[in-house]
Short mmCIF file of C-alpha atoms and ligand atoms in Angstrom, two decimals:
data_model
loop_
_atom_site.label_atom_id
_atom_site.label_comp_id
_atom_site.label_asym_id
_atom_site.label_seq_id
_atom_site.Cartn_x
_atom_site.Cartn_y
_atom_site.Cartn_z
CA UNK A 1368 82.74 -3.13 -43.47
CA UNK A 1369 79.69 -4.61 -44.62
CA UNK A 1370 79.54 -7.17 -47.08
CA UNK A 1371 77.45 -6.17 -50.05
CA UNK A 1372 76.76 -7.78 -53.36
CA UNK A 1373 77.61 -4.51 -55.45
CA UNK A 1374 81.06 -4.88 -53.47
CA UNK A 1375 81.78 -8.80 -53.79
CA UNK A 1376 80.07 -9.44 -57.56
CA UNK A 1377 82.44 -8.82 -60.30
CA UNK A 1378 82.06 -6.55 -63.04
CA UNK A 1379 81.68 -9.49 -65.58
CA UNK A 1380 78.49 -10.51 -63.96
CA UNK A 1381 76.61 -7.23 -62.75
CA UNK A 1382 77.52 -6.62 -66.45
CA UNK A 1383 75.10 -9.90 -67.25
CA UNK A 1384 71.58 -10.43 -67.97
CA UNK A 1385 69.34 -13.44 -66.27
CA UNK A 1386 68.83 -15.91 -68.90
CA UNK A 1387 65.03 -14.66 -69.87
CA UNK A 1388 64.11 -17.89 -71.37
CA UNK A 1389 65.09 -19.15 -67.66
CA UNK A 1390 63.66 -16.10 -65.90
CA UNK A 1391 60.08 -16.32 -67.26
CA UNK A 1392 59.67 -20.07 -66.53
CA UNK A 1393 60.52 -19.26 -62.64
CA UNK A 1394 57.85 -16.60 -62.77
CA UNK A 1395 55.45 -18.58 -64.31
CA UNK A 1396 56.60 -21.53 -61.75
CA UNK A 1397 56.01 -18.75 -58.76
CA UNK A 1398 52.81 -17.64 -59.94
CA UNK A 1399 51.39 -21.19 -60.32
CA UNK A 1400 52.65 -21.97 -56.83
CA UNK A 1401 50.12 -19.17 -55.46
CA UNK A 1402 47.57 -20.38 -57.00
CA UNK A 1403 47.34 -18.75 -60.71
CA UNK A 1404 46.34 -20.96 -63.62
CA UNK A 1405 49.23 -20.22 -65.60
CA UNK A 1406 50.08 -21.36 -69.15
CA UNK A 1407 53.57 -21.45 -69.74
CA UNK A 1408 54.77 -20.87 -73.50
CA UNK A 1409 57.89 -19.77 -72.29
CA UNK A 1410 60.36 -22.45 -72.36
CA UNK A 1411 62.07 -23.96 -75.39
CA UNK A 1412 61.53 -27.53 -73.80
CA UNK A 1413 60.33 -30.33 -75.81
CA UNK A 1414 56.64 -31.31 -74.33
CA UNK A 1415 57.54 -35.28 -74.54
CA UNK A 1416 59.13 -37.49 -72.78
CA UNK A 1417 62.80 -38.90 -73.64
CA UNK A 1418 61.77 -42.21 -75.95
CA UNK A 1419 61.74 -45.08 -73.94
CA UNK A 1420 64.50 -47.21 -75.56
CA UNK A 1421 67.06 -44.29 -75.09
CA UNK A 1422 66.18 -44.36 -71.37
CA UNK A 1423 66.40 -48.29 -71.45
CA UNK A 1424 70.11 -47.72 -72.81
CA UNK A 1425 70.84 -45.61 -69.78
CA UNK A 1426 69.45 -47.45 -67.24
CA UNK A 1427 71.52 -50.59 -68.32
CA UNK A 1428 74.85 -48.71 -68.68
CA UNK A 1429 74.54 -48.12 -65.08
CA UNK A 1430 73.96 -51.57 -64.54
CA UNK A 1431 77.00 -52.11 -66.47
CA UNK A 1432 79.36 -49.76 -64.16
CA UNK A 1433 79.20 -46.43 -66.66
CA UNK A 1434 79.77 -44.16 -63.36
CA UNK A 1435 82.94 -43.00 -63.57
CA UNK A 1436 84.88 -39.84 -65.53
CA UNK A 1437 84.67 -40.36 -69.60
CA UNK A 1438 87.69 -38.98 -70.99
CA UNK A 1439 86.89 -35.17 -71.24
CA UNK A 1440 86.16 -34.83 -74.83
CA UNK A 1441 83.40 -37.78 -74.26
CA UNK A 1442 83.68 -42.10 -74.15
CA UNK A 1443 84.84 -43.08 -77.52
CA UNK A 1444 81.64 -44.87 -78.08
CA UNK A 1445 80.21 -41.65 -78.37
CA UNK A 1446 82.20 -39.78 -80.32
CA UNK A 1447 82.27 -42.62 -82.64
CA UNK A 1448 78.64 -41.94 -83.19
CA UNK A 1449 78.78 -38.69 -83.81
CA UNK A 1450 81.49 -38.81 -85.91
CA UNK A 1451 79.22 -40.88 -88.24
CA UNK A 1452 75.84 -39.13 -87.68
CA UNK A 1453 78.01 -36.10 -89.01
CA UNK A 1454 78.75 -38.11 -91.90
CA UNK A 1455 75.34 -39.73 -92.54
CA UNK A 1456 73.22 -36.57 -91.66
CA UNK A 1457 75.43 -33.58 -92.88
CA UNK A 1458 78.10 -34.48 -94.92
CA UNK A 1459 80.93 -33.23 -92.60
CA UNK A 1460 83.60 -35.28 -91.98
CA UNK A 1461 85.52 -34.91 -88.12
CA UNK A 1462 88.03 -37.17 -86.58
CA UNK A 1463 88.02 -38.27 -83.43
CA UNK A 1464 89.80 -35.64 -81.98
CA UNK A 1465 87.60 -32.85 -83.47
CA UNK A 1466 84.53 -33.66 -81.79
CA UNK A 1467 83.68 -32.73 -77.93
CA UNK A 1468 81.12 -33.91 -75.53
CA UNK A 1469 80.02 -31.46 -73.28
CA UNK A 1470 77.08 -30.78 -70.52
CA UNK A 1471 74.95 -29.33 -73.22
CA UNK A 1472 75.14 -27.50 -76.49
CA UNK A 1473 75.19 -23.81 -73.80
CA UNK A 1474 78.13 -25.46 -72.70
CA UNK A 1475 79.77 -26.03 -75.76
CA UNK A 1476 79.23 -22.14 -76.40
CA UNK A 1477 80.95 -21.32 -73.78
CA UNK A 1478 83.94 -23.50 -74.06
CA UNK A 1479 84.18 -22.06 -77.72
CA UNK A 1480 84.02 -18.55 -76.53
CA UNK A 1481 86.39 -18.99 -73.75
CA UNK A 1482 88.76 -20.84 -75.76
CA UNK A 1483 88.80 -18.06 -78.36
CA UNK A 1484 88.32 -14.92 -77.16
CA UNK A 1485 90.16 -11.99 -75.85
CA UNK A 1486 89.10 -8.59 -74.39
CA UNK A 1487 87.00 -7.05 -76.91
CA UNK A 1488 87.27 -9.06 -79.85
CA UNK A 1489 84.33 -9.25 -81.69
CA UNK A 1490 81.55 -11.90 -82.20
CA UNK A 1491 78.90 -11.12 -84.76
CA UNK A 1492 75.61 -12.77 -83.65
CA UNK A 1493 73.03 -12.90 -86.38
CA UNK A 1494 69.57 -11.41 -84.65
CA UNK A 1495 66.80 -12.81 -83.68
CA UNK A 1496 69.23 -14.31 -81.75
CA UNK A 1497 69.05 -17.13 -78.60
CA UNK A 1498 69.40 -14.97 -75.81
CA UNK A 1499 72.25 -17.01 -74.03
CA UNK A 1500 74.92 -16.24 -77.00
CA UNK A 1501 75.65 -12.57 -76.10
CA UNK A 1502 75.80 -13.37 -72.43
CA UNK A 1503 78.01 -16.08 -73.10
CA UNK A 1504 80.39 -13.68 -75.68
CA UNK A 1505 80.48 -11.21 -72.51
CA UNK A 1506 80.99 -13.48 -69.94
CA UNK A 1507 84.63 -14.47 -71.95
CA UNK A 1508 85.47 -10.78 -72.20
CA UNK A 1509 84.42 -10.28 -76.09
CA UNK A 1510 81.97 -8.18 -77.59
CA UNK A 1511 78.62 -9.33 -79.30
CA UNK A 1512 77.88 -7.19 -82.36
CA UNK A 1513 74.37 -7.91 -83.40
CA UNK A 1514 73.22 -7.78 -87.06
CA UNK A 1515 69.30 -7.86 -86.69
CA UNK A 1516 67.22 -8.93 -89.12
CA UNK A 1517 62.77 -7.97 -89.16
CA UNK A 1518 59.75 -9.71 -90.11
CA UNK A 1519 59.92 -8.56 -93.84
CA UNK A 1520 63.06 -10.74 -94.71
CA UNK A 1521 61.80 -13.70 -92.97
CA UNK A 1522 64.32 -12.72 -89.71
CA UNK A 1523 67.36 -13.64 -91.54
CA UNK A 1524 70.52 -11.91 -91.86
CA UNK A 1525 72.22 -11.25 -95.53
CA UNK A 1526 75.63 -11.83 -96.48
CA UNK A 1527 75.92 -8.57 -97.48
CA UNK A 1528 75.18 -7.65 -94.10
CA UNK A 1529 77.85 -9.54 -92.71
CA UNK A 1530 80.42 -8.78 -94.77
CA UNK A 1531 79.85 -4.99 -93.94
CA UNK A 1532 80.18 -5.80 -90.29
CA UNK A 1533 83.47 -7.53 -90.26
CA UNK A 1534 86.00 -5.44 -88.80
CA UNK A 1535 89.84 -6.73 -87.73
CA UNK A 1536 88.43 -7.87 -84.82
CA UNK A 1537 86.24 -10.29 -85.41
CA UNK A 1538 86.79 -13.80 -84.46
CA UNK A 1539 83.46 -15.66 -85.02
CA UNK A 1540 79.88 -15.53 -86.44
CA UNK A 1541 77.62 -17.26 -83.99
CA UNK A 1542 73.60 -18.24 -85.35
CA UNK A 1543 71.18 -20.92 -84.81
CA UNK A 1544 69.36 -22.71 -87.83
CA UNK A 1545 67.01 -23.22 -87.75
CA UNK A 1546 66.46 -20.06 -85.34
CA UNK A 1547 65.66 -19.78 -81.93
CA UNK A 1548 63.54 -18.05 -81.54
CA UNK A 1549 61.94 -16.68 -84.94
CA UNK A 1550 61.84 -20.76 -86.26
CA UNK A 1551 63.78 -19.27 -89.34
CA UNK A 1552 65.77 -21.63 -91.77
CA UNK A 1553 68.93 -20.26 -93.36
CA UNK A 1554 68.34 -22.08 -96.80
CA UNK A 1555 71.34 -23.54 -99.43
CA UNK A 1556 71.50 -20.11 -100.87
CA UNK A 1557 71.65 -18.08 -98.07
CA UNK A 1558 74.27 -20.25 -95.85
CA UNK A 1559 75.83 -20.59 -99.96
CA UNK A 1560 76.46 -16.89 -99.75
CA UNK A 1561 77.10 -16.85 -96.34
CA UNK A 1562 80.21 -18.96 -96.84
CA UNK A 1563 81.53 -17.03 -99.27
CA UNK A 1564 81.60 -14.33 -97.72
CA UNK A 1565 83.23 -15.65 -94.32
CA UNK A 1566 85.37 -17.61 -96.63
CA UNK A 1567 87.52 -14.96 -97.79
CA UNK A 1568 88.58 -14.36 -94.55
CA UNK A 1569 91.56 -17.02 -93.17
CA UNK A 1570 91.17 -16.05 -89.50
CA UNK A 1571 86.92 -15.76 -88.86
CA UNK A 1572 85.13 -18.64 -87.79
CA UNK A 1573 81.48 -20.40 -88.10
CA UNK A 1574 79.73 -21.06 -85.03
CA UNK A 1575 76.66 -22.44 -87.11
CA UNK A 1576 74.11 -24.08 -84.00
CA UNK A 1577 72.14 -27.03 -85.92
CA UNK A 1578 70.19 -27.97 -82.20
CA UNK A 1579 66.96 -27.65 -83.77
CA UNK A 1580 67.95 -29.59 -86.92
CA UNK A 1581 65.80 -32.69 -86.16
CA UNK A 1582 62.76 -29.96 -86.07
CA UNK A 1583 63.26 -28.58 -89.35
CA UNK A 1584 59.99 -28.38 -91.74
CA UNK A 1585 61.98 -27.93 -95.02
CA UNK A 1586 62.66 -32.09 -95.65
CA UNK A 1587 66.36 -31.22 -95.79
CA UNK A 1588 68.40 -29.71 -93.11
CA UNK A 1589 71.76 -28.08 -94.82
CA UNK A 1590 74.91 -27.51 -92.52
CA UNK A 1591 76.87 -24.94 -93.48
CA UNK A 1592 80.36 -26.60 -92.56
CA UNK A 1593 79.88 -28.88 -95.75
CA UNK A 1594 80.57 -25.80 -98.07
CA UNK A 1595 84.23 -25.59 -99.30
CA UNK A 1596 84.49 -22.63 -98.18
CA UNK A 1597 84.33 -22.84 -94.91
CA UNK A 1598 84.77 -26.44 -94.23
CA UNK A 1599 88.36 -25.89 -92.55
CA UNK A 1600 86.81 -23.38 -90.31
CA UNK A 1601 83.50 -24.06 -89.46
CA UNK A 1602 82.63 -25.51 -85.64
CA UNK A 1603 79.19 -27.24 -86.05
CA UNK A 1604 77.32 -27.38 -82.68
CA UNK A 1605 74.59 -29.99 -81.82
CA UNK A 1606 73.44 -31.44 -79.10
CA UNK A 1607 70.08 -34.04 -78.09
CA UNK A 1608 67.96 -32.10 -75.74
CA UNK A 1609 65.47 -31.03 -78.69
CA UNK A 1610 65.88 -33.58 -81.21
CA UNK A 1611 65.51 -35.89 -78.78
CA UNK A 1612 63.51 -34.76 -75.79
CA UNK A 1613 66.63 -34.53 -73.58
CA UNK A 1614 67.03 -31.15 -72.54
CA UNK A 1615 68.31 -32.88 -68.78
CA UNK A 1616 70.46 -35.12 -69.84
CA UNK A 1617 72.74 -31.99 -70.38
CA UNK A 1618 74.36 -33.44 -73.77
CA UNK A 1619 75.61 -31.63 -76.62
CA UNK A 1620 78.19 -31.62 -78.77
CA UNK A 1621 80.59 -30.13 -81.21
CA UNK A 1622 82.58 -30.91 -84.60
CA UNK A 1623 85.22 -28.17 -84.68
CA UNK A 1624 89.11 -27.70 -86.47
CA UNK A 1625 91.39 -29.96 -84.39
CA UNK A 1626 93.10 -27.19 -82.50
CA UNK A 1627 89.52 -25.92 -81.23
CA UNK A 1628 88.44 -28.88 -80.33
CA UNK A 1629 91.51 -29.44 -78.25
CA UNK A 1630 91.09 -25.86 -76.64
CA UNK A 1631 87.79 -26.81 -75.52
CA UNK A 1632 88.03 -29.79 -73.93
CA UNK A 1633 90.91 -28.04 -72.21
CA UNK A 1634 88.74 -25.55 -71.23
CA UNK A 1635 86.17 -28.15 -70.16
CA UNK A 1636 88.63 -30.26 -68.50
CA UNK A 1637 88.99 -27.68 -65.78
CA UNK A 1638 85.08 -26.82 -65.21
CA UNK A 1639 83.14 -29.55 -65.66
CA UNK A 1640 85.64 -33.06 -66.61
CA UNK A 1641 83.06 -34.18 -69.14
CA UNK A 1642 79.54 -35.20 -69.17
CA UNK A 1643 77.38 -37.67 -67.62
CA UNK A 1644 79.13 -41.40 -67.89
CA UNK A 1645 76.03 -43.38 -68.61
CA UNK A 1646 73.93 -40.14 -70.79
CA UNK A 1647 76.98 -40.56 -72.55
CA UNK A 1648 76.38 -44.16 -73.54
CA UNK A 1649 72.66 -43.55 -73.87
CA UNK A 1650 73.50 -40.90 -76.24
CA UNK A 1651 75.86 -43.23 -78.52
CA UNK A 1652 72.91 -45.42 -78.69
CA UNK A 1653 70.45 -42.66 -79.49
CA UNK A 1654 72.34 -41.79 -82.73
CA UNK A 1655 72.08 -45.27 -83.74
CA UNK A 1656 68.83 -46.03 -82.77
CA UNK A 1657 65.27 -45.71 -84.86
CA UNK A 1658 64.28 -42.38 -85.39
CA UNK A 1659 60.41 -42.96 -85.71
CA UNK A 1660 60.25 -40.76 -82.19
CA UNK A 1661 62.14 -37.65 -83.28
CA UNK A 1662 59.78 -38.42 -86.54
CA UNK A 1663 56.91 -38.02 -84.73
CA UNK A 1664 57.42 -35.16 -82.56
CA UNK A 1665 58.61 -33.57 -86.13
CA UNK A 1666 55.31 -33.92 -87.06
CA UNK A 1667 53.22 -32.80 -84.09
CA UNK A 1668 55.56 -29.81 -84.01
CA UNK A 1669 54.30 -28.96 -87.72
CA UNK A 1670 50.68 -29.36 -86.81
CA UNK A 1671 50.91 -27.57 -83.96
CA UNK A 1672 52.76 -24.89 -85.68
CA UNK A 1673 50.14 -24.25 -88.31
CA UNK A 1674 47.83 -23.78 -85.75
CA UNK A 1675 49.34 -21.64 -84.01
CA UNK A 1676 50.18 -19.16 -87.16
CA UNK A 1677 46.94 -19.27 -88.29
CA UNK A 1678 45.39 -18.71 -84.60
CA UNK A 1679 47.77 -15.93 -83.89
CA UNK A 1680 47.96 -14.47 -87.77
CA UNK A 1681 44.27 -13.83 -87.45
CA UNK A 1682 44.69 -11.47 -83.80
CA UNK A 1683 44.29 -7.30 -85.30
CA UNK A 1684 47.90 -6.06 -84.96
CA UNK A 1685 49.56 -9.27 -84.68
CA UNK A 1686 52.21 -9.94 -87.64
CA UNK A 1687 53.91 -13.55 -87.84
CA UNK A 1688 56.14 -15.63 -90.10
CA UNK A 1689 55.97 -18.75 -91.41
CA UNK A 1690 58.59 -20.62 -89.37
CA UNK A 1691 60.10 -23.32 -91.01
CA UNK A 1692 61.69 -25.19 -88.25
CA UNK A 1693 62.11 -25.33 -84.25
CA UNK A 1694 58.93 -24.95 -82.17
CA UNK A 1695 58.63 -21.08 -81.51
CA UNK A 1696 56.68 -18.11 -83.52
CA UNK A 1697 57.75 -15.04 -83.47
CA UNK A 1698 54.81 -12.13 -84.08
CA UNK A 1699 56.09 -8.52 -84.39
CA UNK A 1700 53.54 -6.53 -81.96
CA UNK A 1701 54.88 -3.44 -82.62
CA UNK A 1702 51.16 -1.97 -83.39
CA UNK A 1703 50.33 -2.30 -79.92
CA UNK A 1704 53.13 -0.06 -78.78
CA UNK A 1705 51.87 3.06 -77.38
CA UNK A 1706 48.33 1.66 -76.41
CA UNK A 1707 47.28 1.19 -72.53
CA UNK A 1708 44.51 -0.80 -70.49
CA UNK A 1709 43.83 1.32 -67.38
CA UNK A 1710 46.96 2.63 -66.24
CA UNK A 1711 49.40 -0.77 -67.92
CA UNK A 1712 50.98 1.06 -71.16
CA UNK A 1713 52.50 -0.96 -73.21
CA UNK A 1714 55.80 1.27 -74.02
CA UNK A 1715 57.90 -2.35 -75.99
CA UNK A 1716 58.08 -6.22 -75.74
CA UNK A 1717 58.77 -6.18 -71.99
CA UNK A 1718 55.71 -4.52 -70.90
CA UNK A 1719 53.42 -6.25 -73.98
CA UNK A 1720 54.69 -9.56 -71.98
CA UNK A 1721 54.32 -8.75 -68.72
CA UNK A 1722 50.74 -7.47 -69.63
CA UNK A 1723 49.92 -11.35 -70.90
CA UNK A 1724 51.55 -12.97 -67.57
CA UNK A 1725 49.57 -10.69 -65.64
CA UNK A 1726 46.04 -10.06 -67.52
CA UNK A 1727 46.17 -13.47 -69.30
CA UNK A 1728 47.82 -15.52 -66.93
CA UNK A 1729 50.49 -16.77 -70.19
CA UNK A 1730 53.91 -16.95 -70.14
CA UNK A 1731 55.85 -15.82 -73.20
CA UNK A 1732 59.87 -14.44 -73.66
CA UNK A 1733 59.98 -10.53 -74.73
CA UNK A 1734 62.20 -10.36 -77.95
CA UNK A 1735 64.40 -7.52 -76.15
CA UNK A 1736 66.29 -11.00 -74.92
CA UNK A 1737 66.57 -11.86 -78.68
CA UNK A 1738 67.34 -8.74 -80.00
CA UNK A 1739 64.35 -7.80 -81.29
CA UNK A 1740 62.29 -5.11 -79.55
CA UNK A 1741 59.27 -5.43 -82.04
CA UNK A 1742 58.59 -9.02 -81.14
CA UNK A 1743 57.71 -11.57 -78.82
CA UNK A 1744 58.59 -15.21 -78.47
CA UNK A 1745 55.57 -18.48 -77.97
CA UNK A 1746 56.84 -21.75 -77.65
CA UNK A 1747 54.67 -24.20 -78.87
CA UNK A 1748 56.06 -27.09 -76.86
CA UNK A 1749 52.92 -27.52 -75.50
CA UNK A 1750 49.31 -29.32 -75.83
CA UNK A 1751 47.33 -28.45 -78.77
CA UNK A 1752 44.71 -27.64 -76.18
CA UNK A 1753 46.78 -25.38 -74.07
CA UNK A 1754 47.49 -23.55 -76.76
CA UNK A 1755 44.07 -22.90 -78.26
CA UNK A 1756 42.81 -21.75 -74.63
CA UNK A 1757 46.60 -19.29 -74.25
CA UNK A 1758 45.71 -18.21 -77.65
CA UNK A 1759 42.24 -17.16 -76.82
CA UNK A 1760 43.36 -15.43 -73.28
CA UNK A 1761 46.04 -13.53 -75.67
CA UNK A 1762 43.78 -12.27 -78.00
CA UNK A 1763 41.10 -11.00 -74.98
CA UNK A 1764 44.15 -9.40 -73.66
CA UNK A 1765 45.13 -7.39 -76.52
CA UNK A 1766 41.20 -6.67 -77.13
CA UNK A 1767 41.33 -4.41 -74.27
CA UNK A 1768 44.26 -2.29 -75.26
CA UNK A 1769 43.27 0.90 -76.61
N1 PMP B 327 71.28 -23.38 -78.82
C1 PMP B 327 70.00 -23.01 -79.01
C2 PMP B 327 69.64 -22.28 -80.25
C3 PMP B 327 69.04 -23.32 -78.03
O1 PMP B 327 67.77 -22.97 -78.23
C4 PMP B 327 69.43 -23.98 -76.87
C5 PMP B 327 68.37 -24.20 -75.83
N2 PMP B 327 68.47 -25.14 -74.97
C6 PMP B 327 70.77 -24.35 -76.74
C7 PMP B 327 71.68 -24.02 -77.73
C8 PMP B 327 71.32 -25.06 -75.53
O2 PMP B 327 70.84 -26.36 -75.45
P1 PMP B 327 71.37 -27.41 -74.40
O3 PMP B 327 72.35 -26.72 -73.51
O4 PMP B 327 70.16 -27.88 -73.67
O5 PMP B 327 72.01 -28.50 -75.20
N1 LIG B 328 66.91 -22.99 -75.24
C1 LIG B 328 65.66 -23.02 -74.55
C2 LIG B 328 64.94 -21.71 -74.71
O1 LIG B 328 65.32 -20.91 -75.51
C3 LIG B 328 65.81 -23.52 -73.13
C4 LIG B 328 66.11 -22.51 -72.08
C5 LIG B 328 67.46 -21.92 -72.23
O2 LIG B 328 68.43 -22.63 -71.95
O3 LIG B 328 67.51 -20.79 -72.70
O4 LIG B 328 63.94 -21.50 -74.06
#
């Protein structure tokens, strides 16, 4: 007998999707490599470098020995920080032995997901949603049922919504805010109502994802955990690659009820042991350190993303928000559905952003991967000037579709 993949893969991952975010950066990395001038606006990578005095703090923990496992959860150092960033920043309070370290925020996910889930139980995932979360639900054998919001309410789910999806199975609502990838922020009123909804219900959890919090545009960033409501069962997830500009370091974090916290790190202790020993340390420092950097990536982030709106808002057929946070826009496209150049039609998102890798030589993320057909995804984590010139091959692009 021949060994085939269909025969030796299980079920669990033919039944999984490449990570698109992940996908389209390779195939903008592969066309590059032969030659094409490719922009890429596909990754959700912050454009700058880590701040210098965060990399000064890891190069002297390894002078100092910081090589070796950290307990699993994370060095106490770190968790120490966290514990009062959560204070300081969000108005949570965690012990010690509620918060977990892990080899970024994805990770975190997935220890939450495997710690809690059984076959078919149910995790509602507010939509636009980051396209790892219903891979990750799937992967631990539960079910992601996706409440999708459009363009005309801003891309945000109601409560209303979510408390006619609940069903005896559900475990957990999972969403980022502010959003990948629509740059959407859930505001008091909305996570307000949000928690009162979830908080009737003694046996659902929060899985609120605050990763962009650092890049929100509002002047306050509100975590849902610090309503009474759902304080006792709310797992807050974090982590420094965006806020900070260390998406490899491979650091995030959670605050979660005690017995989650400890099912994750039980979880983690047999797949991974922890994170890095001296990113650990670095981190610590990070949360302790001046902010001015984060500050001023903030702010090119908010220049850069009223550009953007206005560039793209002003492209025939292209509909966009006003994103209030993260670094992605989100423009519905749907008017260009049914419309060809030569013998390309453009039948959804998938073939709308294969048509701009190939005719435009940009890189964007189809919102099928974010469960939203009508859309597609630019990151602008990327020079002002880039933009301007993938903005201007975009809008030739969609010139020639008739
Ligand atoms: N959550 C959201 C909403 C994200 O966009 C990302 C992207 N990196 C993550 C979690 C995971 O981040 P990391 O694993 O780099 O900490
Ligand atoms: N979160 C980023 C994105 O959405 C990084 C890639 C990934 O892990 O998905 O592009």
């Amino acid at each position: 007998m021949t060994l085939t993949a269909t025969s030796l893969l299980s079920d669990r991952l033919l039944n999984m999707s490449e990570s698109a975010t992940l996908k389209m950066a390779r195939m903008g990395r592969e066309l590059r490599a032969q030659g094409h001038d490719i922009i890429s606006l596909s990754l959700g990578e912050p454009d700058f470098d880590t701040p210098a005095h965060i990399k000064d703090a890891a190069k002297k923990a390894l002078d100092e020995g910081y090589t070796k496992y950290t307990p699993v959860s994370g060095l106490l150092e770190l968790r120490q920080a966290i514990q009062h960033k959560f204070k300081r920043d969000n108005d949570l309070d965690f012990g010690l032995d509620q918060i977990v370290v892990s080899n970024g925020a994805k990770q975190s996910i997935m220890n939450l997901c495997q710690a809690i889930l059984n076959e078919g139980d149910e995790v509602i995932v507010l939509a636009p949603f980051w396209v790892s979360y219903s891979e990750i639900i799937k992967m631990a054998g539960g079910t992601p049922v996706i409440l999708a919001a459009g363009i005309e309410s801003d891309f945000k789910v109601s409560a209303q919504a979510i408390a006619d999806a609940i069903t005896s199975r559900t475990k957990a609502v999972l969403f980022s805010s502010p959003c990948n990838p629509t740059g959407s922020v859930y505001t008091y009123d909305d996570l307000a109502a949000i928690a009162e909804v979830i908080g009737k219900h003694d046996d659902i959890l929060v899985f609120s994802d605050e990763i962009y919090e650092h890049i929100n545009f509002t002047g306050k960033h509100v975590s849902i955990g610090s309503f009474d409501a759902v304080k006792d069962r709310t797992v807050t997830i974090n982590g420094f690659s965006k806020g900070f500009a260390m998406t490899g370091w491979r650091l995030g974090y959670i605050g979660a009820p005690k017995w989650l916290a400890a099912a994750c790190a039980k979880v983690q202790g047999q797949v991974t042991s922890g994170a890095t020993a001296f990113g650990q340390k670095a981190a610590a420092y990070a949360l302790e350190a001046d902010m001015t950097p984060t500050h001023d990536m903030r702010a090119a982030f908010l220049k850069r993303r009223d550009m953007v709106r206005d560039l793209l808002g002003a492209i025939p057929g292209f509909k966009v928000n006003q994103p209030q946070g993260a670094f992605y826009i989100f423009p519905d496209i749907s008017a260009f559905f049914g419309k060809r150049h030569g013998d390309t039609i453009i039948h959804g998102a998938d073939e709308f952003c294969e048509y701009l890798l190939l005719d435009a030589h940009v890189a964007v993320v189809t919102g099928e991967a974010f469960g939203a057909p009508n859309c597609f995804r630019i990151s602008y984590a990327a020079s002002e000037e880039q933009l301007r010139e993938a903005i201007r091959r975009i809008e030739a692009a969609v010139g020639k579709l008739v």
